[in-house]
Coordinates of C-alpha atoms in Angstrom, one line a residue:
M178 CA -13.7 49.8 16.4
T179 CA -13.5 46.6 18.5
D180 CA -12.1 43.1 17.9
E181 CA -15.6 41.7 17.6
V182 CA -16.2 40.5 14.0
I183 CA -19.8 41.0 13.0
L184 CA -19.6 40.3 9.2
Q185 CA -17.4 37.8 7.4
V186 CA -17.4 37.7 3.6
R187 CA -15.7 34.6 2.2
D188 CA -15.0 33.9 -1.5
L189 CA -18.1 35.8 -2.6
R190 CA -18.9 35.3 -6.3
T191 CA -21.8 37.1 -8.1
Y192 CA -22.1 36.6 -11.8
F193 CA -24.6 38.0 -14.4
H194 CA -25.4 35.6 -17.2
I195 CA -26.4 37.5 -20.3
D196 CA -26.5 36.7 -24.0
A197 CA -23.0 38.1 -24.6
G198 CA -21.4 35.9 -22.0
T199 CA -20.9 35.8 -18.2
V200 CA -20.2 39.0 -16.3
K201 CA -18.1 38.2 -13.2
A202 CA -19.2 41.3 -11.3
V203 CA -17.8 40.0 -8.0
D204 CA -15.2 37.3 -8.4
G205 CA -14.0 35.7 -5.2
I206 CA -13.6 38.5 -2.6
S207 CA -13.2 38.1 1.2
F208 CA -13.0 40.5 4.1
D209 CA -14.1 41.0 7.7
L210 CA -16.0 43.8 9.3
H211 CA -15.6 44.6 13.0
K212 CA -18.1 46.2 15.3
G213 CA -17.8 50.0 15.0
E214 CA -15.5 49.8 12.0
T215 CA -15.9 52.0 9.0
L216 CA -14.8 50.2 5.8
G217 CA -14.4 52.0 2.5
I218 CA -14.9 50.1 -0.8
V219 CA -13.2 52.1 -3.5
G220 CA -13.0 51.7 -7.3
E221 CA -14.1 53.0 -10.7
S222 CA -17.6 52.5 -12.0
G223 CA -18.0 48.8 -12.9
S224 CA -15.5 47.5 -10.4
G225 CA -18.1 45.6 -8.5
K226 CA -18.6 47.8 -5.5
S227 CA -22.3 48.1 -5.5
V228 CA -22.9 44.4 -6.5
T229 CA -20.7 43.4 -3.5
N230 CA -23.0 45.2 -1.1
L231 CA -26.2 44.1 -2.8
S232 CA -24.9 40.5 -2.5
I233 CA -24.2 41.1 1.2
I234 CA -27.9 41.6 1.8
N235 CA -29.0 39.1 -0.9
L236 CA -30.7 41.7 -3.1
V237 CA -29.1 40.7 -6.5
Q238 CA -31.9 40.6 -9.1
S239 CA -32.2 37.1 -10.6
P240 CA -32.2 36.7 -13.5
P241 CA -29.8 37.7 -14.8
G242 CA -27.7 37.9 -11.6
K243 CA -26.9 35.0 -9.4
I244 CA -24.7 34.5 -6.3
E245 CA -22.6 31.6 -7.5
G246 CA -20.8 30.9 -4.3
G247 CA -19.2 32.0 -1.1
E248 CA -20.5 32.9 2.4
V249 CA -21.8 36.1 4.0
L250 CA -21.7 35.4 7.7
F251 CA -23.6 38.0 9.8
R252 CA -22.8 37.2 13.4
G253 CA -22.2 33.6 12.4
E254 CA -25.4 33.2 10.3
D255 CA -25.1 32.8 6.5
V256 CA -27.2 35.6 4.9
L257 CA -27.2 33.7 1.6
K258 CA -28.9 30.7 3.2
M259 CA -31.6 32.6 5.1
S260 CA -35.3 32.2 4.4
D261 CA -37.2 35.2 2.9
A262 CA -38.9 35.8 6.3
R263 CA -35.5 35.9 8.1
L264 CA -34.1 38.2 5.4
R265 CA -37.0 40.6 6.0
E266 CA -36.1 40.7 9.7
I267 CA -32.4 41.5 8.9
R268 CA -32.8 44.1 6.1
G269 CA -33.5 47.6 7.3
N270 CA -33.2 46.4 10.9
R271 CA -29.9 44.7 11.6
I272 CA -28.3 45.6 8.2
A273 CA -29.5 48.9 6.7
M274 CA -28.6 50.4 3.3
I275 CA -28.5 53.9 2.0
F276 CA -28.9 53.7 -1.8
Q277 CA -27.1 56.0 -4.2
D278 CA -29.9 58.3 -5.3
P279 CA -32.1 59.4 -2.4
M280 CA -34.8 60.8 -4.7
S281 CA -35.4 57.4 -6.3
S282 CA -35.1 55.6 -3.0
L283 CA -37.8 57.7 -1.3
N284 CA -41.4 57.2 -2.5
P285 CA -42.4 60.5 -4.1
Y286 CA -46.1 59.9 -3.3
L287 CA -45.7 59.3 0.4
K288 CA -44.8 61.7 3.2
I289 CA -41.5 61.2 5.0
S290 CA -43.4 60.4 8.2
T291 CA -45.3 57.5 6.5
Q292 CA -42.0 56.0 5.1
M293 CA -40.1 56.3 8.4
I294 CA -42.9 55.2 10.7
E295 CA -43.6 52.1 8.6
T296 CA -40.0 50.9 9.0
I297 CA -39.7 51.6 12.7
R298 CA -43.1 49.9 13.5
L299 CA -42.3 46.9 11.4
H300 CA -38.9 46.2 13.0
Q301 CA -39.2 47.6 16.5
G302 CA -42.9 46.9 17.3
L303 CA -43.7 50.5 18.5
S304 CA -47.0 52.2 18.4
K305 CA -47.7 54.7 15.7
K306 CA -47.2 57.6 18.2
E307 CA -44.0 56.1 19.6
A308 CA -42.7 55.4 16.1
K309 CA -43.3 59.0 15.0
A310 CA -41.5 60.4 18.0
K311 CA -38.6 58.1 17.2
A312 CA -38.6 59.3 13.6
V313 CA -38.6 63.0 14.6
E314 CA -35.7 62.3 17.0
M315 CA -33.7 60.7 14.2
L316 CA -34.4 63.6 11.8
R317 CA -33.3 66.0 14.5
L318 CA -30.1 64.0 15.0
A319 CA -29.6 64.1 11.3
G320 CA -29.5 67.9 11.4
I321 CA -32.9 68.6 9.8
P322 CA -34.2 71.9 11.3
G323 CA -37.9 72.0 12.3
A324 CA -38.0 68.2 12.3
E325 CA -41.5 68.1 13.9
E326 CA -43.0 70.0 10.9
R327 CA -40.7 68.7 8.2
I328 CA -41.5 65.1 8.9
D329 CA -44.9 65.6 7.2
C330 CA -43.4 66.9 4.0
Y331 CA -43.0 65.0 0.7
P332 CA -39.5 64.1 -0.6
H333 CA -39.7 66.8 -3.4
Q334 CA -39.9 69.5 -0.7
F335 CA -36.4 68.7 0.5
S336 CA -33.1 69.6 -1.2
G337 CA -30.7 66.9 -2.3
G338 CA -28.6 67.2 0.8
M339 CA -31.7 67.1 3.1
R340 CA -33.0 64.0 1.3
Q341 CA -29.7 62.4 1.9
R342 CA -30.0 63.3 5.6
V343 CA -33.5 61.7 5.6
M344 CA -32.0 58.5 4.2
I345 CA -29.4 58.5 6.9
A346 CA -32.0 59.0 9.6
M347 CA -34.1 56.2 8.1
G348 CA -31.1 53.9 7.9
L349 CA -30.1 54.5 11.5
S350 CA -33.7 54.6 13.0
C351 CA -33.6 50.9 14.0
N352 CA -30.1 51.1 15.5
P353 CA -28.6 48.6 12.9
D354 CA -25.4 46.7 13.5
I355 CA -24.2 47.6 9.9
L356 CA -25.0 50.6 7.7
I357 CA -24.1 50.3 4.0
A358 CA -23.9 53.6 2.2
D359 CA -23.7 53.4 -1.6
E360 CA -22.1 56.6 -3.0
P361 CA -23.8 58.7 -0.3
T362 CA -22.3 62.0 -1.5
S363 CA -22.0 61.5 -5.3
A364 CA -24.8 63.9 -6.3
L365 CA -23.9 66.6 -3.8
D366 CA -21.6 69.6 -4.0
V367 CA -18.4 69.6 -2.1
T368 CA -19.6 71.5 1.0
I369 CA -22.7 69.3 1.5
Q370 CA -20.5 66.2 0.9
A371 CA -18.3 67.2 3.9
Q372 CA -21.4 67.8 6.0
I373 CA -23.0 64.4 5.1
L374 CA -19.8 62.5 5.8
D375 CA -19.3 64.3 9.2
L376 CA -22.9 63.5 10.1
M377 CA -22.5 59.8 9.2
Q378 CA -19.3 59.6 11.2
D379 CA -20.8 61.3 14.2
L380 CA -24.0 59.3 14.3
T381 CA -22.5 55.9 13.6
R382 CA -19.8 56.4 16.3
R383 CA -22.5 57.5 18.8
L384 CA -24.6 54.4 18.0
G385 CA -21.7 52.0 17.7
T386 CA -22.7 51.1 14.1
A387 CA -20.3 49.5 11.6
V388 CA -20.3 51.2 8.2
I389 CA -19.5 50.2 4.7
I390 CA -19.0 53.2 2.4
I391 CA -19.0 52.6 -1.4
T392 CA -17.3 55.4 -3.4
H393 CA -15.1 56.0 -6.5
S394 CA -12.9 58.5 -4.7
L395 CA -10.2 57.7 -2.2
G396 CA -10.4 61.4 -1.1
V397 CA -13.9 60.8 0.2
V398 CA -12.8 57.9 2.5
A399 CA -9.5 59.3 3.6
G400 CA -10.6 61.0 6.8
I401 CA -13.5 58.7 7.9
C402 CA -12.6 55.1 7.2
D403 CA -10.6 52.7 9.3
T404 CA -9.8 50.2 6.5
I405 CA -10.1 50.3 2.7
N406 CA -10.8 47.7 0.0
V407 CA -9.7 48.8 -3.4
M408 CA -11.6 46.9 -6.1
Y409 CA -10.9 46.4 -9.8
A410 CA -12.8 44.1 -12.2
G411 CA -14.7 42.3 -9.4
R412 CA -11.7 41.6 -7.1
V413 CA -10.0 43.3 -4.2
V414 CA -6.6 44.3 -5.5
E415 CA -5.4 46.0 -2.3
H416 CA -6.6 46.0 1.3
G417 CA -5.3 47.7 4.4
K418 CA -5.8 50.2 7.1
T419 CA -6.3 53.7 5.8
E420 CA -2.9 54.9 6.9
Q421 CA -1.3 52.0 5.2
I422 CA -3.1 52.6 1.9
F423 CA -2.0 56.2 1.8
A424 CA 1.4 56.1 3.3
D425 CA 2.6 52.9 1.7
T426 CA 0.5 52.4 -1.4
K427 CA 1.4 49.2 -3.3
H428 CA -0.9 48.4 -6.2
P429 CA -0.4 50.6 -9.3
Y430 CA -4.1 51.0 -9.6
T431 CA -4.4 52.4 -6.0
Q432 CA -1.5 54.7 -6.8
G433 CA -3.4 56.0 -9.8
L434 CA -6.5 56.6 -7.7
I435 CA -4.6 58.6 -5.1
K436 CA -2.8 60.7 -7.7
S437 CA -6.2 61.5 -9.3
V438 CA -7.5 63.2 -6.1
P439 CA -7.1 67.1 -6.5
R440 CA -4.7 68.6 -4.0
L441 CA -4.8 72.3 -2.9
D442 CA -1.0 72.3 -2.2
R443 CA -0.2 71.4 -5.8
D444 CA -2.3 73.7 -8.0
D445 CA 0.5 74.0 -10.5
E446 CA 0.3 70.3 -11.5
R447 CA -1.9 68.8 -14.1
L448 CA -4.6 66.6 -12.6
F449 CA -3.5 63.0 -13.1
S450 CA -5.8 60.4 -14.7
I451 CA -5.4 56.7 -15.3
E452 CA -5.0 56.0 -19.0
G453 CA -7.5 53.8 -20.8
Q454 CA -10.8 52.4 -19.7
P455 CA -11.9 49.8 -17.2
P456 CA -11.9 46.3 -18.8
N457 CA -14.9 44.6 -20.3
V458 CA -15.7 42.1 -17.6
I459 CA -17.5 39.7 -19.9
D460 CA -15.5 36.4 -19.9
L461 CA -12.3 38.0 -18.6
P462 CA -9.2 36.0 -19.2
D463 CA -7.3 34.7 -16.1
C464 CA -4.6 37.4 -16.1
C465 CA -4.2 40.7 -14.4
P466 CA -7.1 42.9 -15.7
F467 CA -5.2 46.1 -15.0
Y468 CA -2.2 45.3 -17.2
P469 CA -3.4 47.2 -20.3
R470 CA -3.5 50.4 -18.3
C471 CA -0.4 49.8 -16.1
H472 CA 2.9 51.4 -16.9
K473 CA 4.7 48.8 -14.8
A474 CA 3.1 45.8 -16.5
M475 CA 5.4 42.8 -17.2
D476 CA 5.0 39.7 -19.5
V477 CA 3.7 37.6 -16.6
C478 CA 0.8 40.1 -16.0
R479 CA -0.6 39.2 -19.4
K480 CA -0.6 35.4 -18.6
H481 CA -1.6 34.9 -15.0
Y482 CA -3.6 36.6 -12.3
P483 CA -1.2 37.6 -9.5
P484 CA -1.2 36.0 -6.0
T485 CA -1.9 38.1 -3.0
V486 CA 1.2 39.4 -1.2
Q487 CA 1.2 40.3 2.5
F488 CA 3.2 43.4 3.5
G489 CA 2.3 44.0 7.1
E490 CA -0.5 43.6 9.6
G491 CA -3.7 43.4 7.5
H492 CA -2.0 45.1 4.4
C493 CA -2.0 43.1 1.2
A494 CA -2.1 43.6 -2.6
S495 CA -2.4 41.4 -5.7
C496 CA 0.4 42.4 -8.0
W497 CA 3.2 40.6 -9.8
L498 CA 5.6 43.4 -8.9
Y499 CA 5.8 42.0 -5.3
A500 CA 5.0 38.4 -5.9
Q501 CA 8.3 38.0 -7.7
K502 CA 10.3 39.5 -4.8
D503 CA 11.2 37.9 -1.5
A504 CA 7.8 38.3 0.1
G505 CA 5.3 35.8 1.5
T506 CA 2.4 35.0 -0.9
L507 CA -1.1 33.9 -0.2
N508 CA -3.7 32.3 -2.3
T509 CA -5.6 34.8 -4.4
G510 CA -8.9 34.1 -2.6
D511 CA -7.3 35.2 0.7
A512 CA -7.3 38.9 -0.1
A513 CA -8.5 41.2 2.6
K514 CA -8.9 38.5 5.3

């Protein structure tokens, strides 16, 4: 990771307007991504992780979704203000994305070669022969045996783990500045998960690519991420370096996520789970959305959303437990800057 900031997200707000009300899927989040950095975005289903990253590449379906405000600055250029032509140049080339389900992301009617060669030729201007050679090279780097022959197979001829490797190879084939991986291991068994994560870490470090990994498990990101954003109800409730998040956890929600990760050294303990369900994010009141599930909730939590408190270099959390103590506070929108 370097000091060069390649992505700046500022007060990003993405809402979905439906008959039942307004869903504030992403409600004013901010963070920076440095060159070569691996950022983990963690939270339960419905916390706004995937919508955040769809918003970054301006892929939110409208209607019902709409990016209501904020900035997404990629090397100083606002993605949200780009023309369609400019977006096509960026997507898949400078910013690539691995979607959650590789089977639905790959066209079942087209060979892997057709899908990979099209992307490489479109963005890098290579001949068909050169593009195929590049595709074979990327499949080989992704750990697919017999890449020269397997490239002409159809997606259904690959296992789930191999399809995920194909998606990683496709995502990195144009040497992007940023790779966004949406739950890259959710449908895989534990052994294959570890292989895929190791592969992503190895390839992105070799290519100098910054990575955003979306996941519901802090255990997945513990060994590969430099920094972590913990999201709840569309907002970042805690942000910090990975070692800060695990060694000095602040927010009760983050503490619950960490406790829910199975540990081999504590097999006699009952697996912890956070009580209750994630909130209904339709027309949420301006209070702490986690208070109904929080065993440390106070009266103020039911009335106002907490300000963001800074604890150390880059480590902050939005919680009234610390806002009432002798600590410096920031505006809520300044989380994760």
